[in-house]
PDB file of C-alpha atoms in Angstrom:
ATOM      1  CA  MET A   2      -1.490  13.667 -31.777  1.00 57.00           C
ATOM      2  CA  PRO A   3       1.519  11.496 -32.558  1.00 59.00           C
ATOM      3  CA  SER A   4       3.981  13.863 -31.406  1.00 63.00           C
ATOM      4  CA  SER A   5       2.361  14.552 -27.651  1.00 74.00           C
ATOM      5  CA  GLY A   6       4.101  12.775 -24.880  1.00 74.00           C
ATOM      6  CA  SER A   7       7.443  14.502 -26.017  1.00 78.00           C
ATOM      7  CA  GLY A   8       9.219  16.470 -23.827  1.00 74.00           C
ATOM      8  CA  GLU A   9       8.190  19.184 -25.634  1.00 80.00           C
ATOM      9  CA  ASP A  10       4.979  18.713 -25.020  1.00 81.00           C
ATOM     10  CA  HIS A  11       3.300  22.017 -22.863  1.00 89.00           C
ATOM     11  CA  LEU A  12       0.397  20.107 -21.850  1.00 90.00           C
ATOM     12  CA  CYS A  13       2.648  17.638 -19.869  1.00 90.00           C
ATOM     13  CA  GLN A  14       4.560  20.423 -18.937  1.00 92.00           C
ATOM     14  CA  TRP A  15       1.962  22.049 -17.261  1.00 94.00           C
ATOM     15  CA  LEU A  16       0.388  18.527 -15.868  1.00 93.00           C
ATOM     16  CA  TYR A  17       4.004  17.898 -14.343  1.00 93.00           C
ATOM     17  CA  GLU A  18       4.203  21.933 -12.491  1.00 93.00           C
ATOM     18  CA  THR A  19       0.574  21.604 -11.443  1.00 94.00           C
ATOM     19  CA  PHE A  20       1.334  18.445  -9.452  1.00 94.00           C
ATOM     20  CA  GLN A  21       4.085  19.879  -7.868  1.00 91.00           C
ATOM     21  CA  SER A  22       1.741  22.585  -6.211  1.00 90.00           C
ATOM     22  CA  SER A  23       0.538  22.630  -2.715  1.00 90.00           C
ATOM     23  CA  ASP A  24      -3.037  22.874  -4.309  1.00 91.00           C
ATOM     24  CA  PRO A  25      -4.972  19.501  -3.701  1.00 91.00           C
ATOM     25  CA  ASP A  26      -7.675  20.342  -6.018  1.00 93.00           C
ATOM     26  CA  LEU A  27      -5.115  21.044  -8.928  1.00 93.00           C
ATOM     27  CA  LYS A  28      -3.519  17.282  -8.100  1.00 94.00           C
ATOM     28  CA  LEU A  29      -6.908  16.090  -8.213  1.00 95.00           C
ATOM     29  CA  ILE A  30      -7.481  17.852 -11.944  1.00 95.00           C
ATOM     30  CA  VAL A  31      -3.712  16.119 -12.946  1.00 95.00           C
ATOM     31  CA  LEU A  32      -4.984  12.776 -11.809  1.00 95.00           C
ATOM     32  CA  SER A  33      -8.360  12.936 -13.603  1.00 95.00           C
ATOM     33  CA  PHE A  34      -5.660  12.632 -16.878  1.00 94.00           C
ATOM     34  CA  ILE A  35      -4.365   9.294 -15.520  1.00 95.00           C
ATOM     35  CA  PRO A  36      -6.063   7.149 -17.331  1.00 94.00           C
ATOM     36  CA  LEU A  37      -5.824   9.247 -21.029  1.00 93.00           C
ATOM     37  CA  ILE A  38      -2.171   9.746 -19.974  1.00 93.00           C
ATOM     38  CA  SER A  39      -0.914   5.909 -19.015  1.00 92.00           C
ATOM     39  CA  SER A  40      -3.030   4.957 -22.170  1.00 92.00           C
ATOM     40  CA  LEU A  41      -1.362   6.450 -24.774  1.00 91.00           C
ATOM     41  CA  TYR A  42       2.245   5.944 -22.904  1.00 91.00           C
ATOM     42  CA  LEU A  43       1.160   1.853 -22.563  1.00 91.00           C
ATOM     43  CA  SER A  44       0.278   1.543 -26.356  1.00 89.00           C
ATOM     44  CA  ARG A  45       2.841   3.610 -27.984  1.00 88.00           C
ATOM     45  CA  VAL A  46       5.522   1.974 -26.125  1.00 88.00           C
ATOM     46  CA  ILE A  47       4.637  -1.351 -26.797  1.00 84.00           C
ATOM     47  CA  SER A  48       3.392  -0.605 -30.230  1.00 79.00           C
ATOM     48  CA  SER A  49       6.484   1.610 -31.395  1.00 72.00           C
ATOM     49  CA  PRO A  50       8.891   1.604 -28.476  1.00 62.00           C
ATOM     50  CA  TYR A  51      12.113   3.290 -30.228  1.00 62.00           C
ATOM     51  CA  SER A  52       9.505   5.630 -32.745  1.00 62.00           C
ATOM     52  CA  SER A  53       9.602   8.997 -30.435  1.00 70.00           C
ATOM     53  CA  SER A  54      10.357  10.345 -27.096  1.00 81.00           C
ATOM     54  CA  LEU A  55       7.454   9.837 -24.504  1.00 88.00           C
ATOM     55  CA  ALA A  56       9.577  12.023 -22.051  1.00 89.00           C
ATOM     56  CA  GLY A  57       6.703  14.205 -21.336  1.00 90.00           C
ATOM     57  CA  PHE A  58       4.241  11.086 -20.043  1.00 92.00           C
ATOM     58  CA  GLU A  59       7.044   9.853 -18.159  1.00 92.00           C
ATOM     59  CA  SER A  60       7.851  12.989 -16.366  1.00 93.00           C
ATOM     60  CA  VAL A  61       3.995  12.893 -14.853  1.00 94.00           C
ATOM     61  CA  ILE A  62       4.266   9.532 -14.382  1.00 95.00           C
ATOM     62  CA  LEU A  63       7.220   9.752 -12.534  1.00 95.00           C
ATOM     63  CA  THR A  64       6.419  12.748 -10.835  1.00 94.00           C
ATOM     64  CA  ILE A  65       2.965  11.082  -9.150  1.00 95.00           C
ATOM     65  CA  TYR A  66       5.498   7.770  -8.399  1.00 94.00           C
ATOM     66  CA  GLN A  67       7.786   9.572  -6.447  1.00 94.00           C
ATOM     67  CA  SER A  68       5.190  11.906  -4.298  1.00 93.00           C
ATOM     68  CA  GLU A  69       3.778   8.673  -3.297  1.00 94.00           C
ATOM     69  CA  THR A  70       7.169   7.097  -2.885  1.00 94.00           C
ATOM     70  CA  ARG A  71       8.001  10.106  -0.166  1.00 93.00           C
ATOM     71  CA  LEU A  72       4.210   9.660   1.208  1.00 92.00           C
ATOM     72  CA  ARG A  73       4.652   6.006   2.222  1.00 90.00           C
ATOM     73  CA  GLY A  74       8.583   6.511   3.333  1.00 89.00           C
ATOM     74  CA  GLY A  75       9.388   3.269   2.641  1.00 88.00           C
ATOM     75  CA  LYS A  76       6.435   1.207   4.535  1.00 90.00           C
ATOM     76  CA  PRO A  77       4.513  -1.392   2.473  1.00 88.00           C
ATOM     77  CA  LEU A  78       0.822  -0.706   2.228  1.00 87.00           C
ATOM     78  CA  LEU A  79      -0.754  -3.504   4.608  1.00 86.00           C
ATOM     79  CA  ILE A  80      -3.938  -4.608   4.602  1.00 83.00           C
ATOM     80  CA  SER A  81      -6.240  -6.790   7.386  1.00 80.00           C
ATOM     81  CA  ILE A  82      -7.538 -10.579   5.806  1.00 76.00           C
ATOM     82  CA  PRO A  83     -10.630 -12.194   7.389  1.00 70.00           C
ATOM     83  CA  ASP A  84      -9.834 -15.189   9.035  1.00 68.00           C
ATOM     84  CA  LEU A  85     -12.035 -17.374   6.372  1.00 68.00           C
ATOM     85  CA  SER A  86     -11.785 -20.807   8.930  1.00 68.00           C
ATOM     86  CA  GLN A  87     -14.056 -19.016  11.044  1.00 65.00           C
ATOM     87  CA  PRO A  88     -18.330 -19.747  10.418  1.00 65.00           C
ATOM     88  CA  SER A  89     -18.432 -15.576  10.429  1.00 65.00           C
ATOM     89  CA  LEU A  90     -16.735 -12.401   9.821  1.00 57.00           C
ATOM     90  CA  TYR A  91     -17.103 -11.234  13.679  1.00 64.00           C
ATOM     91  CA  HIS A  92     -16.616 -14.691  15.247  1.00 61.00           C
ATOM     92  CA  THR A  93     -13.300 -14.822  17.181  1.00 60.00           C
ATOM     93  CA  PRO A  94     -12.763 -18.042  18.907  1.00 59.00           C
ATOM     94  CA  ARG A  95     -11.602 -18.140  22.841  1.00 62.00           C
ATOM     95  CA  PRO A  96      -8.298 -19.392  23.062  1.00 57.00           C
ATOM     96  CA  GLY A  97      -7.026 -21.155  26.435  1.00 55.00           C
ATOM     97  CA  SER A  98      -5.574 -19.180  29.302  1.00 51.00           C
ATOM     98  CA  ARG A  99      -2.620 -21.186  28.942  1.00 52.00           C
ATOM     99  CA  ASN A 100      -1.613 -20.340  25.439  1.00 55.00           C
ATOM    100  CA  ARG A 101      -3.769 -16.980  25.295  1.00 59.00           C
ATOM    101  CA  ARG A 102      -0.772 -15.049  24.132  1.00 59.00           C
ATOM    102  CA  GLN A 103       0.626 -17.179  21.748  1.00 59.00           C
ATOM    103  CA  ALA A 104      -3.000 -17.670  19.775  1.00 58.00           C
ATOM    104  CA  VAL A 105      -3.600 -13.960  19.689  1.00 58.00           C
ATOM    105  CA  ALA A 106      -0.533 -13.410  18.370  1.00 58.00           C
ATOM    106  CA  GLN A 107      -0.586 -15.817  15.486  1.00 57.00           C
ATOM    107  CA  GLU A 108      -4.097 -14.702  15.038  1.00 58.00           C
ATOM    108  CA  ARG A 109      -2.899 -11.047  14.658  1.00 54.00           C
ATOM    109  CA  GLN A 110      -0.575 -11.986  12.556  1.00 54.00           C
ATOM    110  CA  ALA A 111      -2.263 -14.092  10.010  1.00 59.00           C
ATOM    111  CA  LYS A 112      -4.771 -11.198   9.293  1.00 75.00           C
ATOM    112  CA  VAL A 113      -2.253  -8.544   8.222  1.00 79.00           C
ATOM    113  CA  GLY A 114      -1.230  -9.289   4.422  1.00 80.00           C
ATOM    114  CA  VAL A 115       0.803  -6.937   1.951  1.00 82.00           C
ATOM    115  CA  LEU A 116      -0.859  -5.125  -0.288  1.00 83.00           C
ATOM    116  CA  SER A 117       1.948  -3.082  -1.892  1.00 84.00           C
ATOM    117  CA  PRO A 118       5.917  -3.731  -1.090  1.00 86.00           C
ATOM    118  CA  PRO A 119       7.792  -1.014  -0.469  1.00 89.00           C
ATOM    119  CA  LEU A 120       8.264   1.893  -2.848  1.00 90.00           C
ATOM    120  CA  GLU A 121      12.032   2.047  -4.167  1.00 89.00           C
ATOM    121  CA  PRO A 122      13.108   6.032  -5.536  1.00 89.00           C
ATOM    122  CA  GLN A 123      13.395   6.136  -8.965  1.00 89.00           C
ATOM    123  CA  MET A 124      14.979   8.528 -11.191  1.00 89.00           C
ATOM    124  CA  ALA A 125      13.664   7.161 -14.776  1.00 88.00           C
ATOM    125  CA  VAL A 126      10.995   5.139 -16.136  1.00 89.00           C
ATOM    126  CA  LYS A 127      13.027   1.964 -16.749  1.00 89.00           C
ATOM    127  CA  SER A 128      11.710  -0.439 -18.913  1.00 87.00           C
ATOM    128  CA  THR A 129      11.684  -3.529 -15.910  1.00 90.00           C
ATOM    129  CA  LYS A 130       9.952  -0.801 -13.230  1.00 91.00           C
ATOM    130  CA  ARG A 131       7.713   0.605 -15.806  1.00 92.00           C
ATOM    131  CA  ALA A 132       5.007  -1.480 -14.693  1.00 92.00           C
ATOM    132  CA  CYS A 133       5.781  -0.698 -11.247  1.00 93.00           C
ATOM    133  CA  ILE A 134       5.329   3.133 -11.966  1.00 94.00           C
ATOM    134  CA  VAL A 135       2.287   2.772 -13.756  1.00 95.00           C
ATOM    135  CA  ALA A 136       0.340   0.702 -11.179  1.00 95.00           C
ATOM    136  CA  VAL A 137       1.115   3.417  -8.402  1.00 94.00           C
ATOM    137  CA  GLY A 138      -0.017   6.382 -10.097  1.00 94.00           C
ATOM    138  CA  TRP A 139      -3.299   4.295 -10.860  1.00 95.00           C
ATOM    139  CA  VAL A 140      -3.160   3.145  -7.201  1.00 94.00           C
ATOM    140  CA  VAL A 141      -2.721   6.735  -6.475  1.00 94.00           C
ATOM    141  CA  PHE A 142      -5.549   7.131  -8.826  1.00 95.00           C
ATOM    142  CA  ILE A 143      -7.941   4.691  -6.792  1.00 94.00           C
ATOM    143  CA  GLY A 144      -7.095   6.709  -3.638  1.00 92.00           C
ATOM    144  CA  LYS A 145      -9.159   9.744  -5.006  1.00 93.00           C
ATOM    145  CA  ILE A 146     -11.201   7.922  -6.966  1.00 93.00           C
ATOM    146  CA  SER A 147     -14.819   9.078  -5.483  1.00 91.00           C
ATOM    147  CA  ALA A 148     -13.356  12.371  -5.960  1.00 92.00           C
ATOM    148  CA  MET A 149     -12.457  11.682 -10.136  1.00 94.00           C
ATOM    149  CA  PRO A 150     -15.314  12.787 -12.502  1.00 93.00           C
ATOM    150  CA  VAL A 151     -17.801  10.142 -14.579  1.00 94.00           C
ATOM    151  CA  ARG A 152     -15.547  10.831 -17.797  1.00 94.00           C
ATOM    152  CA  SER A 153     -12.433   9.660 -16.261  1.00 95.00           C
ATOM    153  CA  LYS A 154     -13.664   6.353 -14.628  1.00 95.00           C
ATOM    154  CA  ILE A 155     -15.315   5.525 -18.100  1.00 95.00           C
ATOM    155  CA  ASP A 156     -12.334   6.619 -20.173  1.00 94.00           C
ATOM    156  CA  PHE A 157     -10.321   3.943 -18.075  1.00 95.00           C
ATOM    157  CA  CYS A 158     -12.928   1.305 -18.358  1.00 94.00           C
ATOM    158  CA  GLU A 159     -12.506   1.752 -22.405  1.00 93.00           C
ATOM    159  CA  PHE A 160      -8.966   1.670 -22.082  1.00 94.00           C
ATOM    160  CA  VAL A 161      -9.143  -1.890 -19.895  1.00 94.00           C
ATOM    161  CA  VAL A 162     -11.586  -3.209 -22.626  1.00 92.00           C
ATOM    162  CA  GLY A 163      -8.250  -2.297 -25.307  1.00 90.00           C
ATOM    163  CA  TRP A 164      -5.127  -3.641 -22.925  1.00 91.00           C
ATOM    164  CA  ALA A 165      -6.908  -7.286 -22.280  1.00 89.00           C
ATOM    165  CA  GLY A 166      -7.558  -7.267 -26.026  1.00 83.00           C
ATOM    166  CA  GLN A 167     -10.177 -10.479 -25.561  1.00 70.00           C
ATOM    167  CA  ASP A 168     -12.722 -10.389 -28.339  1.00 73.00           C
ATOM    168  CA  CYS A 169     -13.961 -14.059 -27.648  1.00 73.00           C
ATOM    169  CA  CYS A 170     -16.863 -15.570 -26.360  1.00 76.00           C
ATOM    170  CA  CYS A 171     -15.607 -16.625 -23.248  1.00 75.00           C
ATOM    171  CA  ARG A 172     -15.598 -12.903 -22.032  1.00 78.00           C
ATOM    172  CA  TYR A 173     -19.211 -13.595 -21.332  1.00 78.00           C
ATOM    173  CA  GLU A 174     -19.330 -17.568 -20.588  1.00 81.00           C
ATOM    174  CA  LEU A 175     -20.821 -16.763 -16.978  1.00 80.00           C
ATOM    175  CA  ASP A 176     -23.578 -14.416 -18.210  1.00 78.00           C
ATOM    176  CA  ASP A 177     -27.158 -17.010 -18.253  1.00 72.00           C
ATOM    177  CA  ASP A 178     -29.799 -16.120 -19.634  1.00 53.00           C
ATOM    178  CA  GLU A 179     -31.923 -15.317 -16.577  1.00 46.00           C
ATOM    179  CA  SER A 180     -29.096 -12.699 -15.065  1.00 47.00           C
ATOM    180  CA  SER A 181     -27.269 -11.729 -18.814  1.00 48.00           C
ATOM    181  CA  LEU A 182     -26.907  -8.492 -20.075  1.00 49.00           C
ATOM    182  CA  SER A 183     -29.206  -8.525 -23.140  1.00 43.00           C
ATOM    183  CA  ASN A 184     -32.212  -6.582 -21.237  1.00 42.00           C
ATOM    184  CA  PHE A 185     -31.277  -4.196 -17.975  1.00 41.00           C
ATOM    185  CA  ASN A 186     -35.047  -3.917 -17.069  1.00 40.00           C
ATOM    186  CA  GLU A 187     -38.354  -6.063 -17.665  1.00 37.00           C
ATOM    187  CA  ASP A 188     -39.823  -2.765 -20.068  1.00 38.00           C
ATOM    188  CA  GLY A 189     -37.176  -2.282 -21.960  1.00 37.00           C
ATOM    189  CA  GLU A 190     -36.097   0.978 -20.422  1.00 39.00           C
ATOM    190  CA  ILE A 191     -32.726   0.840 -21.442  1.00 36.00           C
ATOM    191  CA  GLY A 192     -32.975  -1.647 -24.506  1.00 39.00           C
ATOM    192  CA  SER A 193     -30.044  -4.423 -25.311  1.00 44.00           C
ATOM    193  CA  PHE A 194     -26.928  -4.467 -24.284  1.00 44.00           C
ATOM    194  CA  SER A 195     -25.270  -4.176 -27.356  1.00 41.00           C
ATOM    195  CA  GLU A 196     -27.351  -0.760 -27.866  1.00 45.00           C
ATOM    196  CA  GLU A 197     -26.473   0.607 -24.564  1.00 44.00           C
ATOM    197  CA  MET A 198     -22.861   0.326 -25.093  1.00 41.00           C
ATOM    198  CA  GLY A 199     -23.031   1.340 -28.547  1.00 41.00           C
ATOM    199  CA  ARG A 200     -24.516   4.926 -26.961  1.00 41.00           C
ATOM    200  CA  LEU A 201     -21.395   4.886 -24.331  1.00 39.00           C
ATOM    201  CA  GLY A 202     -19.444   4.558 -27.137  1.00 38.00           C
ATOM    202  CA  ILE A 203     -17.297   1.880 -26.051  1.00 37.00           C
ATOM    203  CA  ASN A 204     -19.370  -1.076 -27.419  1.00 38.00           C
ATOM    204  CA  GLU A 205     -16.836  -3.163 -29.323  1.00 39.00           C
ATOM    205  CA  ARG A 206     -14.953  -0.027 -30.351  1.00 37.00           C
ATOM    206  CA  SER A 207     -11.743  -1.154 -28.934  1.00 38.00           C
ATOM    207  CA  ASN A 208     -11.826  -4.084 -31.226  1.00 41.00           C
ATOM    208  CA  SER A 209     -13.583  -2.944 -34.029  1.00 39.00           C
ATOM    209  CA  ASN A 210     -11.101  -3.329 -36.544  1.00 41.00           C
ATOM    210  CA  GLY A 211      -9.480  -6.872 -34.920  1.00 40.00           C
ATOM    211  CA  SER A 212      -9.681 -10.217 -35.362  1.00 43.00           C
ATOM    212  CA  CYS A 213      -9.806 -12.336 -32.758  1.00 49.00           C
ATOM    213  CA  ASN A 214      -6.839 -15.390 -33.236  1.00 47.00           C
ATOM    214  CA  GLY A 215      -8.169 -18.492 -31.842  1.00 43.00           C
ATOM    215  CA  ASN A 216      -6.264 -17.220 -28.027  1.00 48.00           C
ATOM    216  CA  GLY A 217      -8.551 -14.531 -27.875  1.00 48.00           C
ATOM    217  CA  ASN A 218      -6.020 -11.718 -29.118  1.00 48.00           C
ATOM    218  CA  VAL A 219      -6.854  -9.485 -31.239  1.00 45.00           C
ATOM    219  CA  ARG A 220      -4.753  -7.846 -33.395  1.00 42.00           C
ATOM    220  CA  GLY A 221      -5.069  -5.498 -36.328  1.00 40.00           C
ATOM    221  CA  SER A 222      -5.953  -2.159 -35.068  1.00 45.00           C
ATOM    222  CA  GLY A 223      -3.955   1.194 -34.436  1.00 48.00           C
ATOM    223  CA  ASP A 224      -6.105   2.938 -31.845  1.00 58.00           C
ATOM    224  CA  PHE A 225      -4.605   3.687 -28.817  1.00 55.00           C
ATOM    225  CA  ARG A 226      -7.840   2.672 -27.034  1.00 64.00           C
ATOM    226  CA  SER A 227      -7.156  -1.078 -28.486  1.00 64.00           C
ATOM    227  CA  CYS A 228      -3.850  -1.767 -28.065  1.00 80.00           C
ATOM    228  CA  ARG A 229      -3.087  -5.054 -26.438  1.00 87.00           C
ATOM    229  CA  ILE A 230      -0.637  -4.239 -23.735  1.00 89.00           C
ATOM    230  CA  PRO A 231       1.189  -7.021 -21.116  1.00 90.00           C
ATOM    231  CA  LEU A 232      -0.644  -6.890 -17.922  1.00 92.00           C
ATOM    232  CA  PRO A 233       1.165  -8.191 -15.032  1.00 93.00           C
ATOM    233  CA  TRP A 234      -0.116  -8.647 -11.260  1.00 93.00           C
ATOM    234  CA  GLU A 235       1.248  -5.421 -10.827  1.00 92.00           C
ATOM    235  CA  LEU A 236      -1.177  -3.474 -13.444  1.00 94.00           C
ATOM    236  CA  MET A 237      -4.011  -6.222 -13.077  1.00 95.00           C
ATOM    237  CA  GLN A 238      -4.632  -5.753  -8.950  1.00 94.00           C
ATOM    238  CA  PRO A 239      -5.256  -1.878  -9.313  1.00 94.00           C
ATOM    239  CA  VAL A 240      -7.170  -2.482 -12.925  1.00 96.00           C
ATOM    240  CA  LEU A 241      -9.172  -4.678 -10.863  1.00 96.00           C
ATOM    241  CA  ARG A 242      -9.666  -2.447  -7.619  1.00 95.00           C
ATOM    242  CA  ILE A 243     -11.050   0.178  -9.813  1.00 96.00           C
ATOM    243  CA  LEU A 244     -13.311  -1.941 -11.644  1.00 96.00           C
ATOM    244  CA  GLY A 245     -14.516  -2.934  -8.438  1.00 94.00           C
ATOM    245  CA  HIS A 246     -15.034   0.875  -7.415  1.00 94.00           C
ATOM    246  CA  CYS A 247     -16.972   1.300 -10.379  1.00 94.00           C
ATOM    247  CA  LEU A 248     -19.088  -1.621 -11.015  1.00 93.00           C
ATOM    248  CA  LEU A 249     -19.936  -1.500  -6.832  1.00 90.00           C
ATOM    249  CA  ALA A 250     -19.544   1.668  -5.106  1.00 88.00           C
ATOM    250  CA  PRO A 251     -22.896   3.972  -4.682  1.00 85.00           C
ATOM    251  CA  MET A 252     -23.152   6.377  -7.584  1.00 75.00           C
ATOM    252  CA  LYS A 253     -25.544   7.921  -9.816  1.00 74.00           C
ATOM    253  CA  ALA A 254     -23.761   7.289 -13.061  1.00 83.00           C
ATOM    254  CA  GLN A 255     -25.436   4.153 -14.296  1.00 89.00           C
ATOM    255  CA  GLU A 256     -22.995   4.692 -17.573  1.00 92.00           C
ATOM    256  CA  VAL A 257     -19.827   4.085 -15.245  1.00 93.00           C
ATOM    257  CA  ARG A 258     -21.590   0.037 -14.321  1.00 93.00           C
ATOM    258  CA  ASP A 259     -22.114  -0.483 -17.583  1.00 92.00           C
ATOM    259  CA  ALA A 260     -18.893   0.274 -19.056  1.00 94.00           C
ATOM    260  CA  ALA A 261     -16.944  -1.463 -15.825  1.00 94.00           C
ATOM    261  CA  SER A 262     -19.200  -4.369 -16.893  1.00 93.00           C
ATOM    262  CA  VAL A 263     -17.668  -4.529 -20.152  1.00 93.00           C
ATOM    263  CA  ALA A 264     -14.417  -4.624 -19.033  1.00 94.00           C
ATOM    264  CA  ILE A 265     -14.574  -7.007 -15.964  1.00 94.00           C
ATOM    265  CA  ARG A 266     -15.160  -9.451 -18.763  1.00 93.00           C
ATOM    266  CA  SER A 267     -12.641  -8.636 -20.786  1.00 93.00           C
ATOM    267  CA  VAL A 268     -10.499  -8.509 -18.285  1.00 94.00           C
ATOM    268  CA  TYR A 269     -11.401 -12.453 -16.917  1.00 94.00           C
ATOM    269  CA  ALA A 270     -11.217 -13.697 -20.292  1.00 92.00           C
ATOM    270  CA  ARG A 271      -7.725 -12.309 -20.747  1.00 93.00           C
ATOM    271  CA  ALA A 272      -6.764 -13.702 -17.522  1.00 93.00           C
ATOM    272  CA  SER A 273      -8.705 -17.165 -18.674  1.00 91.00           C
ATOM    273  CA  HIS A 274      -6.342 -17.174 -21.525  1.00 91.00           C
ATOM    274  CA  GLU A 275      -3.133 -16.433 -19.560  1.00 91.00           C
ATOM    275  CA  LEU A 276      -4.124 -18.822 -16.466  1.00 90.00           C
ATOM    276  CA  MET A 277      -3.852 -15.982 -13.904  1.00 92.00           C
ATOM    277  CA  PRO A 278      -5.209 -17.450 -10.997  1.00 93.00           C
ATOM    278  CA  GLN A 279      -5.346 -14.410  -8.774  1.00 92.00           C
ATOM    279  CA  ALA A 280      -7.285 -12.358 -11.674  1.00 93.00           C
ATOM    280  CA  ILE A 281      -9.185 -14.986 -12.311  1.00 94.00           C
ATOM    281  CA  LEU A 282     -11.036 -15.183  -8.994  1.00 94.00           C
ATOM    282  CA  ALA A 283     -11.410 -11.479  -8.375  1.00 94.00           C
ATOM    283  CA  SER A 284     -12.718 -10.758 -11.884  1.00 93.00           C
ATOM    284  CA  ARG A 285     -15.119 -13.574 -11.585  1.00 93.00           C
ATOM    285  CA  SER A 286     -16.331 -12.424  -8.342  1.00 94.00           C
ATOM    286  CA  LEU A 287     -16.816  -9.105  -9.767  1.00 94.00           C
ATOM    287  CA  ILE A 288     -19.041 -10.948 -12.609  1.00 93.00           C
ATOM    288  CA  GLN A 289     -20.968 -12.275 -10.152  1.00 92.00           C
ATOM    289  CA  LEU A 290     -21.241  -9.621  -8.228  1.00 92.00           C
ATOM    290  CA  ASP A 291     -22.401  -7.351 -11.068  1.00 90.00           C
ATOM    291  CA  LYS A 292     -24.623  -9.774 -11.823  1.00 90.00           C
ATOM    292  CA  SER A 293     -26.416 -10.239  -8.695  1.00 89.00           C
ATOM    293  CA  THR A 294     -26.776  -6.283  -8.232  1.00 85.00           C
ATOM    294  CA  ARG A 295     -28.438  -5.370 -11.634  1.00 86.00           C
ATOM    295  CA  LYS A 296     -30.873  -8.934 -10.855  1.00 86.00           C
ATOM    296  CA  ALA A 297     -31.506  -7.032  -7.294  1.00 84.00           C
ATOM    297  CA  ALA A 298     -32.060  -3.990  -9.421  1.00 78.00           C
ATOM    298  CA  ARG A 299     -34.881  -5.544 -12.092  1.00 80.00           C
ATOM    299  CA  ASP A 300     -35.978  -6.920  -8.646  1.00 81.00           C
ATOM    300  CA  ALA A 301     -36.756  -3.694  -7.201  1.00 79.00           C
ATOM    301  CA  SER A 302     -38.034  -2.130 -10.333  1.00 74.00           C
ATOM    302  CA  GLY A 303     -40.674  -4.555 -10.634  1.00 75.00           C
ATOM    303  CA  MET A 304     -42.106  -4.572  -7.239  1.00 73.00           C
ATOM    304  CA  ALA A 305     -41.942  -0.405  -7.598  1.00 70.00           C
ATOM    305  CA  VAL A 306     -43.861  -1.123 -10.810  1.00 70.00           C
ATOM    306  CA  ILE A 307     -46.204  -3.324  -9.352  1.00 74.00           C
ATOM    307  CA  GLY A 308     -46.160  -0.726  -6.429  1.00 68.00           C
ATOM    308  CA  GLY A 309     -47.193   2.193  -8.528  1.00 65.00           C
ATOM    309  CA  MET A 310     -50.509   0.154 -10.152  1.00 64.00           C
ATOM    310  CA  ALA A 311     -51.617  -0.852  -6.341  1.00 60.00           C
ATOM    311  CA  SER A 312     -51.358   2.697  -5.609  1.00 59.00           C
ATOM    312  CA  ASN A 313     -52.547   4.745  -8.624  1.00 59.00           C
ATOM    313  CA  PRO A 314     -55.357   7.358  -7.505  1.00 57.00           C
ATOM    314  CA  THR A 315     -57.615   6.561 -11.028  1.00 60.00           C
ATOM    315  CA  THR A 316     -58.332   3.102  -9.796  1.00 56.00           C
ATOM    316  CA  PRO A 317     -61.774   2.777  -7.657  1.00 56.00           C
ATOM    317  CA  SER A 318     -61.818   1.758  -4.428  1.00 55.00           C
ATOM    318  CA  LYS A 319     -64.741   0.398  -2.485  1.00 57.00           C
ATOM    319  CA  PRO A 320     -65.740   3.381   0.063  1.00 60.00           C
ATOM    320  CA  LYS A 321     -65.211   2.571   3.686  1.00 58.00           C
ATOM    321  CA  LYS A 322     -68.230   1.851   6.069  1.00 60.00           C
ATOM    322  CA  PRO A 323     -68.225   4.527   9.135  1.00 60.00           C
ATOM    323  CA  GLU A 324     -66.923   2.952  12.115  1.00 58.00           C
ATOM    324  CA  VAL A 325     -69.377   2.459  15.202  1.00 58.00           C
ATOM    325  CA  LEU A 326     -68.643   2.975  18.517  1.00 55.00           C
ATOM    326  CA  LEU A 327     -70.459   0.806  21.281  1.00 56.00           C
ATOM    327  CA  VAL A 328     -70.701   2.645  24.387  1.00 55.00           C
ATOM    328  CA  SER A 329     -71.770   0.165  27.608  1.00 54.00           C
ATOM    329  CA  LYS A 330     -73.799   2.590  29.727  1.00 50.00           C
TER     330      LYS A 330
END
């Protein structure tokens, strides 16, 4: 509804009050709405920033940001980075006895990276802090993504396709004939990639009413799912982390992986057009991992079929001769 997201929106009020509760299960329900709320909010801010009030959406996003700010306590999120100069991640060179302490201290310092800087308290969603506040909501979503419903993950992947807004052929420039997504398996059990995406409802839906203007930018569509938004590194980083989980995490829902495969290729095209080296490297790596995972699944499926044919009980087998035991007297 066009009037949703205002300060009088009852759903936003319920989400805001529910996230304030101490029940962790209720908080998970609120977090499952993060993809939908952020997509509606960002699309309306970009398409019509002065049309209506979005205080309802902002209150939900802001309360999640404030909760995460309190949990971090003014400290940054750190991550351990392996020393890529070594031949193995498990290889630790032994420094000389004279400079052992100094070498160990330098090694430990080099392995620590800042994943997210300390959060500053915010009382309102300002335009200069909007990307940071929304990104923190996505980071919280990542922390609980294993408990998120399948529909919420698919929604996020669908929205990413629209946010990236890239409907150009360079999305699939990393896909070759052997590992392309045109066929998921040899016997056509799933069928073509376009048919599968059509069944999921995300095949070109985000860009169905738009046209590529030569730079890969889509224009001409008013649906919130196909609204192209600015994607600075603050937003791109959690997007890549969520897509990485959807592509590589062990799960039974194949629909999530298929939706993430479409989304990561749109992100790669967007990053290529805007010359974002960090996003290009990350999205390219995820595409390669997706291709290798699908190839391994096809190979395993083929081996299973061959093994099933070999162990078919209807296949006649030659009767075994009785064993003769020779006993010496």
